[in-house]
Amino acid sequence: MKTPNLARAALAAVALGWGGLPAAALEVGFAAPGASERFETLLQDASLVIGTARGGDYTAPDLLAAAQSDYARMVGVLYAEGYYGGEVTIRVNGQEAASIGPLQAPEQIDRIDIIVTRGAGFFFDRASIAPLPPGTDLPEDFAIGELAKGGLITRATRTGIDAWREQGHAKASVAGQDIVADHARNRLSAEVTVDPGPRLRFGDLVLLDDGSPSAVRESRIRAIAGVRHGGIYSPAEQADAANRLRRTGAFRSVVMTEADTPNPDGTLDIETRVTDAKPRRIGAGAELSSLEGVTLSGFWLHRNLLGGAERLRIDAMIGGIGGDSGGEDYRLGARIDRPATFTPRTSAFLLANIEENNEPDYRERKAEIGGGLTHRFNDELRAEAGLTYRFSEITDDLGQRELQHLLVPISATWDTRDDQLNPKDGPFIDLSVTPFLRLDESASGARLYADLRDYLTFGDSERITLAGRAQLGTVAGASVRDVPADTLFYSGGAGTVRGQSYQSLGIDLASGGTIGGRSFMGLSGELRGMVTDTIQAVAFADTGYIGEDPFGGGSGDWHSGAGFGARYFTAVGPIRVDLATPLDDDAGTAYELYIGIGQAF
């Protein structure tokens, strides 16, 4: 195989780096006889010559340096794909690039030809990583008779070492390797010996501050991390500990590494460096709907209120500005979360809210205060339970009334989405049940709600996404007079059925008024397609059902809507614009416009 003298290539780049005339119109020839289209693409993507030529802003020295670097890059692709006997030829103005010395460089380059002859593939006649813990599965292609791609050996070795680390052998390493290519037989022998090292246990969490200690107390950092002193070492537990520190929001960065040397007692200290985030943060948002008007929101956040990574957030919202959805809504709330309460995975919280909702069919003023616990089982599954006192003052078509309830909200969320603002893969399930006890002689009951979402992405470069959502809800055990108005269900608007007026579907009373239903079902589907790298077109359809009785019993009604939308992708997420029409007698004559940030679901 022809390869460059790398030192000479570097000298050429330095000698010509003083300048040089811009290259004239350049022709780049590329050939890889017998290679597949995929293989040619790999080679071309690796070529600095082709990349430089495409850029258009280059000089002759730039091109020569790129050509001389391309030998190693082409060889790297060949080895990675299992071809160890190939040949790379790169000619600059008809002369082999590797033979052009620093003082012989051309002032003008008109043509560069790259020819890669990959030769025959090499196949494993021995593929061994040993010793391995029982049950270790190496990559399937790392086996006798398979094409000996260079990356396979690295992957298999990494798999073996990781398997030992998962068994507590934190210092597992490569003890030796014997890799031989037989060019006469086109065979590759790969034998790697692994040294597992001793099985270790977690030692101390050692905090390193580099002269700038954290404002979070050391005892709280250790409690949040939750590293089990004396427990068998586990890289997954170490990663979980670092993630718990990051999730508090108190730290801008968290770096957690193993000490270089185990302690004499078989423990391994974990060295941790944290850099504090700015303690305070303020934010604001806006959303526009043609019917519901403008919604403005803002928050103030303190990430380390008492020195233990306690998180205080105060939220304010004004909605329905300039809209036709019953009037303006107001909300002011505060919540404080304390991580690592009882267990490293459990947080405690206190909350207080006051709110006024002026909806098309009711007005409700409410105040609530409560607290509870949040437990995170893993990165995808979390649950929350609490106890809340709530006072409600309601005016609707049933008259005026005051209600006092003791709520026991319980919820669980399983979120595997790849991106919360623009999900393309991974189901999402949110389940909640809220038993409520009426603090007078009226009946008590419970509210149940489920939100299920899933996504399927396919096509070239995964540019098409099908998104589906189902919402189910019911209120059981109490009459509509015994529950707060916003506990009942309505349909219509951005969160349920686009194209239908906001909360336009409820239960019609014999007196002519409307109230919410005790059962709800909503179904939504979207087809999302990328038009460019930053613009996405969307077609969608929604339908909703409101029932008079729990679990869909009794009378009820359906309504539907459909439309088209666009998404413009920005650094803060996709900006959403949807235009929808109802699928009833007003289809094609009435429209609703929705603008926001992030996908609709």
Coordinates of C-alpha atoms in Angstrom, one line a residue:
M1 CA 0.0 0.0 0.0
K2 CA 1.3 3.5 -0.9
T3 CA 1.4 5.7 2.2
P4 CA 2.9 9.2 2.8
N5 CA 5.9 10.2 4.8
L6 CA 3.9 12.0 7.5
A7 CA 6.8 14.1 8.6
R8 CA 7.3 15.3 5.0
A9 CA 3.6 16.0 4.7
A10 CA 3.8 18.2 7.8
L11 CA 6.9 20.0 6.5
A12 CA 5.1 20.7 3.2
A13 CA 2.2 22.2 5.0
V14 CA 4.5 24.4 7.0
A15 CA 6.7 25.4 4.1
L16 CA 3.8 26.5 2.0
G17 CA 1.8 28.0 4.8
W18 CA 3.3 31.5 4.1
G19 CA 0.6 31.9 1.4
G20 CA 0.4 30.8 -2.2
L21 CA -1.7 31.7 -5.1
P22 CA -5.4 30.8 -5.1
A23 CA -6.1 27.6 -6.9
A24 CA -7.5 27.9 -10.4
A25 CA -10.7 25.9 -11.4
L26 CA -10.1 22.5 -9.7
E27 CA -11.1 19.1 -10.9
V28 CA -11.3 16.3 -8.4
G29 CA -11.5 12.8 -9.7
F30 CA -12.5 9.9 -7.4
A31 CA -12.6 6.2 -8.1
A32 CA -13.1 3.1 -5.9
P33 CA -13.3 0.1 -8.3
G34 CA -15.6 -2.6 -7.1
A35 CA -16.8 -0.7 -4.1
S36 CA -20.5 -0.3 -3.1
E37 CA -22.2 3.1 -3.1
R38 CA -22.2 3.0 0.7
F39 CA -18.4 2.3 0.8
E40 CA -17.7 5.1 -1.7
T41 CA -19.7 7.5 0.5
L42 CA -17.7 6.6 3.5
L43 CA -14.5 7.3 1.6
Q44 CA -15.7 10.6 0.2
D45 CA -17.0 11.8 3.6
A46 CA -13.5 11.1 5.1
S47 CA -11.6 13.0 2.3
L48 CA -10.2 16.4 3.2
V49 CA -9.6 17.0 -0.4
I50 CA -13.2 16.7 -1.3
G51 CA -14.3 18.6 1.7
T52 CA -11.9 21.5 1.0
A53 CA -12.9 21.6 -2.7
R54 CA -16.5 21.8 -1.8
G55 CA -15.9 24.7 0.6
G56 CA -14.5 26.7 -2.3
D57 CA -12.2 28.9 -0.2
Y58 CA -8.7 27.3 -0.6
T59 CA -5.2 27.8 -1.9
A60 CA -2.8 25.4 -3.5
P61 CA -1.0 24.8 -0.1
D62 CA -4.4 23.9 1.4
L63 CA -5.1 21.4 -1.3
L64 CA -1.7 19.8 -1.1
A65 CA -1.9 19.4 2.7
A66 CA -5.4 17.9 2.4
A67 CA -4.2 15.4 -0.3
Q68 CA -1.2 14.3 1.9
S69 CA -3.5 13.9 4.9
D70 CA -6.0 11.8 2.9
Y71 CA -3.7 8.8 2.7
A72 CA -4.2 8.1 6.4
R73 CA -7.9 8.9 6.3
M74 CA -8.5 6.5 3.4
V75 CA -6.5 3.8 5.1
G76 CA -8.6 4.3 8.3
V77 CA -11.8 3.7 6.4
L78 CA -10.4 0.6 4.7
Y79 CA -9.3 -0.9 8.1
A80 CA -12.5 0.0 9.7
E81 CA -14.4 -1.9 7.0
G82 CA -12.1 -4.9 7.2
Y83 CA -9.9 -4.3 4.1
Y84 CA -6.2 -4.5 5.1
G85 CA -4.6 -5.0 1.7
G86 CA -6.0 -2.0 -0.2
E87 CA -4.1 0.6 -2.1
V88 CA -4.5 4.4 -2.0
T89 CA -3.2 6.6 -4.8
I90 CA -3.6 10.3 -4.7
R91 CA -2.2 12.4 -7.6
V92 CA -1.8 16.1 -7.6
N93 CA -1.4 17.5 -11.1
G94 CA -0.5 13.9 -12.1
Q95 CA 2.2 13.5 -9.4
E96 CA 1.9 11.2 -6.4
A97 CA 1.1 13.6 -3.5
A98 CA 3.2 11.6 -1.1
S99 CA 6.3 12.2 -3.2
I100 CA 6.0 16.0 -3.4
G101 CA 8.6 17.5 -1.1
P102 CA 8.4 20.9 0.7
L103 CA 10.4 22.7 -2.0
Q104 CA 8.7 21.1 -4.9
A105 CA 5.1 22.1 -4.1
P106 CA 3.2 23.5 -7.1
E107 CA 2.0 27.1 -7.0
Q108 CA -1.2 26.1 -8.8
I109 CA -3.2 22.9 -8.6
D110 CA -5.6 22.1 -11.4
R111 CA -6.5 18.5 -10.8
I112 CA -6.4 15.9 -7.9
D113 CA -7.2 12.3 -8.5
I114 CA -8.0 9.9 -5.6
I115 CA -8.1 6.2 -6.4
V116 CA -8.8 3.6 -3.7
T117 CA -8.5 0.0 -4.5
R118 CA -9.8 -1.8 -1.5
G119 CA -8.7 -5.4 -2.4
A120 CA -10.1 -8.5 -0.7
G121 CA -11.8 -8.4 2.6
F122 CA -10.1 -10.0 5.6
F123 CA -12.1 -12.4 7.8
F124 CA -11.5 -13.5 11.4
D125 CA -9.8 -16.9 11.8
R126 CA -9.5 -16.2 15.5
A127 CA -11.6 -13.8 17.6
S128 CA -11.1 -14.0 21.3
I129 CA -11.5 -11.7 24.3
A130 CA -10.7 -13.5 27.6
P131 CA -11.3 -13.9 30.4
L132 CA -15.0 -12.7 30.5
P133 CA -17.6 -12.9 33.3
P134 CA -20.3 -15.4 32.7
G135 CA -23.1 -14.3 30.5
T136 CA -21.1 -11.7 28.6
D137 CA -22.4 -11.2 25.0
L138 CA -19.8 -9.9 22.6
P139 CA -20.8 -8.2 19.3
E140 CA -22.2 -10.9 17.0
D141 CA -19.9 -10.0 14.2
F142 CA -16.8 -10.6 16.3
A143 CA -16.6 -14.2 15.4
I144 CA -14.6 -16.6 13.2
G145 CA -15.6 -16.3 9.5
E146 CA -17.0 -12.7 9.9
L147 CA -15.5 -9.7 8.1
A148 CA -12.8 -8.4 10.4
K149 CA -13.8 -4.8 10.7
G150 CA -11.3 -2.8 12.7
G151 CA -13.9 -1.2 14.9
L152 CA -15.2 -4.6 16.0
I153 CA -12.1 -5.5 17.9
T154 CA -12.3 -2.2 19.8
R155 CA -16.0 -2.7 20.5
A156 CA -15.6 -6.3 21.7
T157 CA -12.7 -5.3 24.0
R158 CA -14.8 -2.4 25.4
T159 CA -17.7 -4.8 25.9
G160 CA -15.5 -7.2 27.9
I161 CA -14.0 -4.5 30.1
D162 CA -17.5 -3.0 30.7
A163 CA -18.8 -6.4 31.7
W164 CA -16.1 -6.8 34.3
R165 CA -16.7 -3.2 35.6
E166 CA -20.4 -4.0 36.0
Q167 CA -19.4 -6.9 38.2
G168 CA -17.5 -4.5 40.5
H169 CA -14.0 -4.8 38.8
A170 CA -13.6 -1.1 38.4
K171 CA -10.0 -1.3 37.2
A172 CA -10.4 -3.9 34.5
S173 CA -8.0 -3.3 31.7
V174 CA -6.3 -4.8 28.6
A175 CA -3.4 -7.0 29.7
G176 CA -2.2 -7.9 26.2
Q177 CA -3.2 -8.2 22.6
D178 CA -2.0 -10.3 19.6
I179 CA -3.5 -9.1 16.3
V180 CA -2.0 -10.5 13.2
A181 CA -3.0 -10.0 9.5
D182 CA -2.3 -12.9 7.2
H183 CA -2.2 -11.3 3.7
A184 CA -1.6 -14.6 1.9
R185 CA -4.9 -16.0 3.3
N186 CA -6.8 -12.7 3.8
R187 CA -7.3 -13.7 7.5
L188 CA -7.0 -11.7 10.7
S189 CA -6.3 -13.2 14.1
A190 CA -7.3 -11.2 17.1
E191 CA -6.6 -12.2 20.6
V192 CA -7.1 -9.8 23.5
T193 CA -6.3 -10.7 27.1
V194 CA -8.2 -8.8 29.9
D195 CA -7.0 -8.3 33.4
P196 CA -10.2 -8.0 35.6
G197 CA -8.3 -6.7 38.6
P198 CA -9.8 -7.0 42.1
R199 CA -13.5 -6.7 42.9
L200 CA -13.9 -3.3 44.6
R201 CA -16.4 -1.6 46.9
F202 CA -17.4 2.1 47.0
G203 CA -15.2 4.1 49.2
D204 CA -15.6 7.8 50.2
L205 CA -17.1 10.5 48.0
V206 CA -14.2 12.9 47.9
L207 CA -15.1 16.5 47.0
L208 CA -12.5 18.5 45.1
D209 CA -13.2 22.2 44.8
D210 CA -10.1 23.5 42.9
G211 CA -10.1 26.5 45.2
S212 CA -13.8 27.4 44.6
P213 CA -16.0 25.4 47.1
S214 CA -19.7 24.9 46.3
A215 CA -22.3 27.0 48.1
V216 CA -24.2 23.7 48.7
R217 CA -23.1 22.0 52.0
E218 CA -20.8 19.0 51.6
S219 CA -23.2 16.9 53.7
R220 CA -26.0 17.6 51.3
I221 CA -23.9 16.9 48.2
R222 CA -23.1 13.5 49.7
A223 CA -26.7 12.8 50.7
I224 CA -28.0 13.7 47.2
A225 CA -25.3 11.7 45.4
G226 CA -26.2 8.7 47.7
V227 CA -23.0 6.7 47.0
R228 CA -23.3 3.6 49.1
H229 CA -20.0 3.4 51.1
G230 CA -19.0 -0.3 51.2
G231 CA -21.4 -1.3 48.4
I232 CA -20.0 -3.3 45.5
Y233 CA -18.8 -0.8 42.8
S234 CA -21.2 -0.2 40.0
P235 CA -20.6 2.2 37.1
A236 CA -24.4 2.5 36.7
E237 CA -24.8 3.6 40.4
Q238 CA -22.0 6.0 39.9
A239 CA -23.7 7.5 36.8
D240 CA -27.0 7.7 38.8
A241 CA -25.3 9.6 41.6
A242 CA -23.9 12.1 39.2
N243 CA -27.3 12.5 37.5
R244 CA -29.0 13.1 40.9
L245 CA -26.7 16.0 41.5
R246 CA -27.3 17.4 38.1
R247 CA -31.1 17.2 38.4
T248 CA -31.1 19.5 41.4
G249 CA -30.3 22.3 39.1
A250 CA -27.9 23.7 41.7
F251 CA -24.8 22.8 39.7
R252 CA -23.6 23.9 36.3
S253 CA -21.4 20.9 35.9
V254 CA -20.8 17.6 37.8
V255 CA -17.7 15.4 37.1
M256 CA -17.5 12.2 39.0
T257 CA -14.5 9.9 38.4
E258 CA -12.9 6.9 40.2
A259 CA -9.7 7.4 42.1
D260 CA -6.6 6.1 40.3
T261 CA -5.7 3.7 43.0
P262 CA -7.9 1.5 45.3
N263 CA -7.5 1.8 49.0
P264 CA -5.8 -1.1 50.9
D265 CA -9.2 -2.2 52.3
G266 CA -10.6 -2.9 48.8
T267 CA -12.6 0.3 48.5
L268 CA -12.4 2.8 45.7
D269 CA -12.9 6.5 46.4
I270 CA -15.1 8.5 44.0
E271 CA -13.7 12.0 43.3
T272 CA -16.3 14.6 42.6
R273 CA -16.0 18.1 41.2
V274 CA -19.1 20.3 41.1
T275 CA -19.4 23.8 39.7
D276 CA -22.3 25.9 41.0
A277 CA -24.9 27.3 38.7
K278 CA -26.1 30.8 39.2
P279 CA -28.5 30.6 42.1
R280 CA -31.2 32.7 40.6
R281 CA -33.0 32.5 37.3
I282 CA -36.0 34.3 35.8
G283 CA -38.0 33.3 32.7
A284 CA -41.0 34.2 30.7
G285 CA -43.3 32.7 28.0
A286 CA -46.1 33.6 25.7
E287 CA -48.7 31.6 23.8
L288 CA -51.3 32.8 21.3
S289 CA -54.7 31.3 20.2
S290 CA -57.2 33.0 18.0
L291 CA -60.0 32.1 20.5
E292 CA -58.3 31.9 23.9
G293 CA -56.2 35.0 23.2
V294 CA -52.8 35.6 24.7
T295 CA -51.3 33.7 27.7
L296 CA -48.4 35.3 29.4
S297 CA -46.4 33.4 32.0
G298 CA -43.2 34.0 34.1
F299 CA -41.2 32.5 36.9
W300 CA -38.5 33.3 39.4
L301 CA -36.3 30.4 40.6
H302 CA -33.8 30.0 43.4
R303 CA -31.7 26.8 43.1
N304 CA -30.1 26.7 46.5
L305 CA -32.4 28.5 48.9
L306 CA -31.0 27.2 52.3
G307 CA -27.6 25.8 51.2
G308 CA -28.9 22.3 50.7
A309 CA -29.9 22.5 47.0
E310 CA -33.5 23.4 47.9
R311 CA -35.3 24.7 44.9
L312 CA -37.9 27.5 45.2
R313 CA -39.9 28.4 42.2
I314 CA -42.6 31.1 42.0
D315 CA -44.9 31.1 39.0
A316 CA -47.3 33.7 37.7
M317 CA -49.7 33.5 34.8
I318 CA -52.3 35.7 33.1
G319 CA -54.3 34.0 30.4
G320 CA -57.2 34.8 28.1
I321 CA -56.0 38.3 27.3
G322 CA -58.0 39.6 24.4
G323 CA -59.6 36.2 23.9
D324 CA -63.2 34.9 23.8
S325 CA -62.8 32.1 26.3
G326 CA -64.9 33.5 29.2
G327 CA -62.5 36.2 30.6
E328 CA -59.0 36.5 31.9
D329 CA -57.4 33.8 34.1
Y330 CA -54.9 34.5 36.9
R331 CA -52.5 32.2 38.7
L332 CA -49.8 32.7 41.4
G333 CA -48.1 29.8 42.9
A334 CA -44.9 28.8 44.8
R335 CA -43.3 25.4 45.3
I336 CA -40.2 24.4 47.2
D337 CA -38.4 21.1 46.6
R338 CA -35.8 19.5 48.9
P339 CA -33.8 16.7 47.2
A340 CA -32.6 13.6 49.1
T341 CA -35.3 13.4 51.8
F342 CA -35.5 10.0 53.4
T343 CA -33.6 8.5 50.4
P344 CA -31.3 9.9 47.7
R345 CA -34.1 9.3 45.1
T346 CA -36.8 11.0 47.1
S347 CA -37.6 14.7 47.3
A348 CA -40.0 16.5 49.6
F349 CA -42.1 19.4 48.5
L350 CA -44.4 22.1 49.8
L351 CA -46.7 24.1 47.6
A352 CA -49.2 27.0 47.7
N353 CA -51.4 28.4 44.9
I354 CA -54.1 30.9 44.4
E355 CA -56.0 31.0 41.1
E356 CA -59.0 32.5 39.3
N357 CA -60.4 30.9 36.2
N358 CA -63.0 32.7 34.1
E359 CA -64.1 30.0 31.7
P360 CA -67.0 30.0 29.2
D361 CA -69.3 28.0 31.5
Y362 CA -68.0 28.8 35.0
R363 CA -65.9 31.1 37.2
E364 CA -63.8 29.5 39.9
R365 CA -61.6 31.0 42.6
K366 CA -59.5 28.6 44.5
A367 CA -56.6 28.4 47.0
E368 CA -54.6 25.4 48.0
I369 CA -51.8 24.5 50.2
G370 CA -50.1 21.1 50.6
G371 CA -47.0 19.0 50.4
G372 CA -45.8 15.6 49.5
L373 CA -43.0 13.4 48.2
T374 CA -41.6 12.7 44.7
H375 CA -39.6 9.5 44.1
R376 CA -37.6 8.9 41.0
F377 CA -37.1 5.2 40.3
N378 CA -34.8 5.8 37.4
D379 CA -34.3 8.3 34.6
E380 CA -37.6 7.3 33.0
L381 CA -40.0 6.6 35.8
R382 CA -41.1 8.9 38.6
A383 CA -44.0 9.0 41.0
E384 CA -45.5 11.6 43.3
A385 CA -47.9 11.6 46.2
G386 CA -49.2 14.4 48.4
L387 CA -51.8 15.8 50.7
T388 CA -53.5 19.1 49.8
Y389 CA -56.2 21.3 51.3
R390 CA -58.3 23.2 48.8
F391 CA -60.9 25.9 49.0
S392 CA -63.0 26.7 46.0
E393 CA -65.6 29.4 45.3
I394 CA -67.6 28.5 42.2
T395 CA -70.2 30.2 40.0
D396 CA -71.7 28.2 37.2
D397 CA -75.0 27.1 35.8
L398 CA -75.7 25.1 38.9
G399 CA -75.5 28.2 41.0
Q400 CA -73.0 29.6 43.5
R401 CA -71.3 27.4 46.1
E402 CA -68.2 27.0 48.3
L403 CA -66.4 23.7 48.6
Q404 CA -63.6 22.5 50.8
H405 CA -61.7 19.4 50.0
L406 CA -58.8 17.4 51.3
L407 CA -57.0 16.0 48.2
V408 CA -54.6 13.0 48.0
P409 CA -53.1 13.4 44.6
I410 CA -51.1 10.4 43.4
S411 CA -49.4 10.3 40.0
A412 CA -46.8 8.3 38.0
T413 CA -45.0 9.3 34.8
W414 CA -43.1 7.1 32.5
D415 CA -41.3 9.2 30.0
T416 CA -38.9 7.6 27.4
R417 CA -39.2 10.4 24.8
D418 CA -35.9 11.3 23.1
D419 CA -36.8 15.1 23.2
Q420 CA -39.6 16.6 25.3
L421 CA -40.0 19.6 22.9
N422 CA -39.7 17.6 19.7
P423 CA -40.3 13.9 20.4
K424 CA -39.6 11.5 17.6
D425 CA -39.3 8.2 19.6
G426 CA -40.3 6.7 22.9
P427 CA -43.7 6.3 24.6
F428 CA -45.0 8.6 27.3
I429 CA -47.5 7.6 29.9
D430 CA -48.8 9.9 32.6
L431 CA -51.3 8.4 35.1
S432 CA -52.9 10.2 38.1
V433 CA -55.6 9.4 40.6
T434 CA -56.8 12.0 43.1
P435 CA -59.1 10.8 45.9
F436 CA -60.9 13.8 47.5
L437 CA -62.6 14.1 50.9
R438 CA -65.3 16.7 51.1
L439 CA -64.9 18.5 54.4
D440 CA -68.6 18.8 55.1
E441 CA -71.6 16.4 54.7
S442 CA -71.3 16.0 50.9
A443 CA -70.1 13.0 49.1
S444 CA -66.4 12.3 48.4
G445 CA -64.9 10.6 45.4
A446 CA -61.9 10.4 43.1
R447 CA -60.7 11.8 39.8
L448 CA -58.7 9.6 37.4
Y449 CA -56.8 10.7 34.4
A450 CA -54.4 9.1 31.9
D451 CA -52.3 10.7 29.1
L452 CA -50.7 8.2 26.6
R453 CA -48.5 9.2 23.7
D454 CA -46.2 7.4 21.3
Y455 CA -44.2 8.2 18.2
L456 CA -42.9 6.4 15.1
T457 CA -40.2 7.9 12.9
F458 CA -39.1 6.5 9.6
G459 CA -38.0 7.4 6.0
D460 CA -34.8 8.7 4.6
S461 CA -32.8 10.3 7.5
E462 CA -35.9 9.7 9.7
R463 CA -37.6 12.8 8.4
I464 CA -41.2 11.6 8.8
T465 CA -42.9 11.1 12.2
L466 CA -46.3 9.7 13.1
A467 CA -47.4 10.9 16.6
G468 CA -50.4 9.6 18.5
R469 CA -52.1 10.7 21.7
A470 CA -54.9 9.3 23.8
Q471 CA -56.4 11.0 26.9
L472 CA -58.9 9.3 29.3
G473 CA -60.5 10.7 32.4
T474 CA -63.3 10.2 34.8
V475 CA -64.7 11.5 38.1
A476 CA -66.4 8.9 40.3
G477 CA -68.2 8.8 43.6
A478 CA -69.5 12.3 43.8
S479 CA -72.1 14.4 41.9
V480 CA -71.1 17.4 39.8
R481 CA -72.2 19.7 42.6
D482 CA -69.7 18.1 45.0
V483 CA -66.6 18.7 43.0
P484 CA -64.7 21.8 41.9
A485 CA -65.6 23.0 38.4
D486 CA -62.1 22.5 37.0
T487 CA -62.1 18.9 38.2
L488 CA -64.8 18.1 35.6
F489 CA -64.0 17.6 31.9
Y490 CA -64.5 19.8 28.8
S491 CA -63.2 19.3 25.3
G492 CA -62.2 21.8 22.6
G493 CA -59.1 23.9 22.2
A494 CA -55.3 23.5 21.9
G495 CA -55.0 20.7 24.5
T496 CA -57.8 18.5 23.3
V497 CA -59.6 19.2 20.0
R498 CA -58.0 21.8 17.7
G499 CA -60.5 23.6 15.5
Q500 CA -63.3 23.4 18.0
S501 CA -63.9 26.4 20.3
Y502 CA -62.2 26.4 23.7
Q503 CA -64.1 24.1 26.1
S504 CA -67.1 24.1 23.7
L505 CA -68.1 20.5 24.5
G506 CA -69.6 19.8 27.9
I507 CA -72.9 18.5 29.3
D508 CA -76.0 20.5 28.4
L509 CA -78.4 21.0 31.3
A510 CA -82.2 20.9 30.9
S511 CA -82.3 24.6 32.0
G512 CA -80.1 25.5 29.0
G513 CA -76.8 25.8 30.7
T514 CA -73.6 23.8 30.3
I515 CA -71.3 22.1 32.9
G516 CA -68.3 19.8 32.6
G517 CA -68.7 16.0 32.2
R518 CA -67.6 13.2 34.5
S519 CA -65.9 11.3 31.7
F520 CA -63.6 12.3 28.9
M521 CA -61.8 10.7 26.0
G522 CA -59.6 12.5 23.5
L523 CA -57.7 11.1 20.5
S524 CA -55.1 13.0 18.4
G525 CA -52.9 12.1 15.5
E526 CA -50.2 14.0 13.7
L527 CA -48.1 13.4 10.6
R528 CA -44.9 15.4 10.7
G529 CA -42.5 15.8 7.8
M530 CA -39.3 17.7 7.6
V531 CA -39.4 20.0 4.5
T532 CA -35.9 21.5 5.2
D533 CA -33.5 21.1 8.1
T534 CA -35.4 23.8 10.0
I535 CA -39.0 23.7 8.7
Q536 CA -41.5 20.9 9.3
A537 CA -45.0 20.5 7.8
V538 CA -47.7 18.9 9.9
A539 CA -51.2 17.5 9.3
F540 CA -53.4 16.6 12.2
A541 CA -56.8 15.4 13.3
D542 CA -58.3 15.4 16.8
T543 CA -61.5 14.0 18.3
G544 CA -63.0 14.3 21.8
Y545 CA -65.9 12.8 23.8
I546 CA -67.5 14.2 27.0
G547 CA -69.9 11.9 29.0
E548 CA -72.4 12.7 31.7
D549 CA -71.6 9.8 34.0
P550 CA -68.3 8.2 35.2
F551 CA -66.5 5.7 32.9
G552 CA -68.3 6.8 29.8
G553 CA -71.8 5.8 31.0
G554 CA -75.0 7.7 30.3
S555 CA -75.4 10.2 27.5
G556 CA -72.5 12.0 25.8
D557 CA -71.3 13.7 22.7
W558 CA -68.3 13.7 20.3
H559 CA -66.8 16.5 18.3
S560 CA -63.7 16.6 16.0
G561 CA -61.3 18.9 14.2
A562 CA -58.4 18.8 11.7
G563 CA -55.9 21.0 10.1
F564 CA -52.4 21.8 9.0
G565 CA -49.4 23.4 10.7
A566 CA -45.8 24.3 10.4
R567 CA -42.8 24.1 12.8
Y568 CA -39.8 26.3 12.6
F569 CA -36.9 24.9 14.6
T570 CA -34.9 27.3 16.8
A571 CA -32.3 26.9 19.6
V572 CA -35.1 27.0 22.2
G573 CA -37.3 24.4 20.4
P574 CA -39.7 24.3 17.5
I575 CA -42.1 27.3 17.1
R576 CA -45.5 25.8 16.5
V577 CA -48.2 27.3 14.2
D578 CA -51.4 25.3 13.7
L579 CA -54.5 26.3 11.7
A580 CA -57.6 24.0 12.3
T581 CA -61.2 23.8 11.4
P582 CA -64.0 21.8 13.0
L583 CA -65.3 18.7 11.3
D584 CA -69.0 19.5 11.5
D585 CA -71.3 22.0 9.8
D586 CA -68.7 24.7 10.2
A587 CA -66.0 22.7 8.4
G588 CA -64.0 24.9 6.1
T589 CA -65.8 28.1 7.2
A590 CA -64.6 28.5 10.8
Y591 CA -60.9 28.3 11.7
E592 CA -58.8 28.5 14.9
L593 CA -55.1 29.6 15.0
Y594 CA -52.7 28.2 17.6
I595 CA -49.1 29.5 18.2
G596 CA -46.7 28.1 20.8
I597 CA -43.3 26.6 21.4
G598 CA -42.7 22.8 21.2
Q599 CA -44.8 20.2 19.5
A600 CA -48.5 20.0 20.3
F601 CA -47.8 16.7 22.2

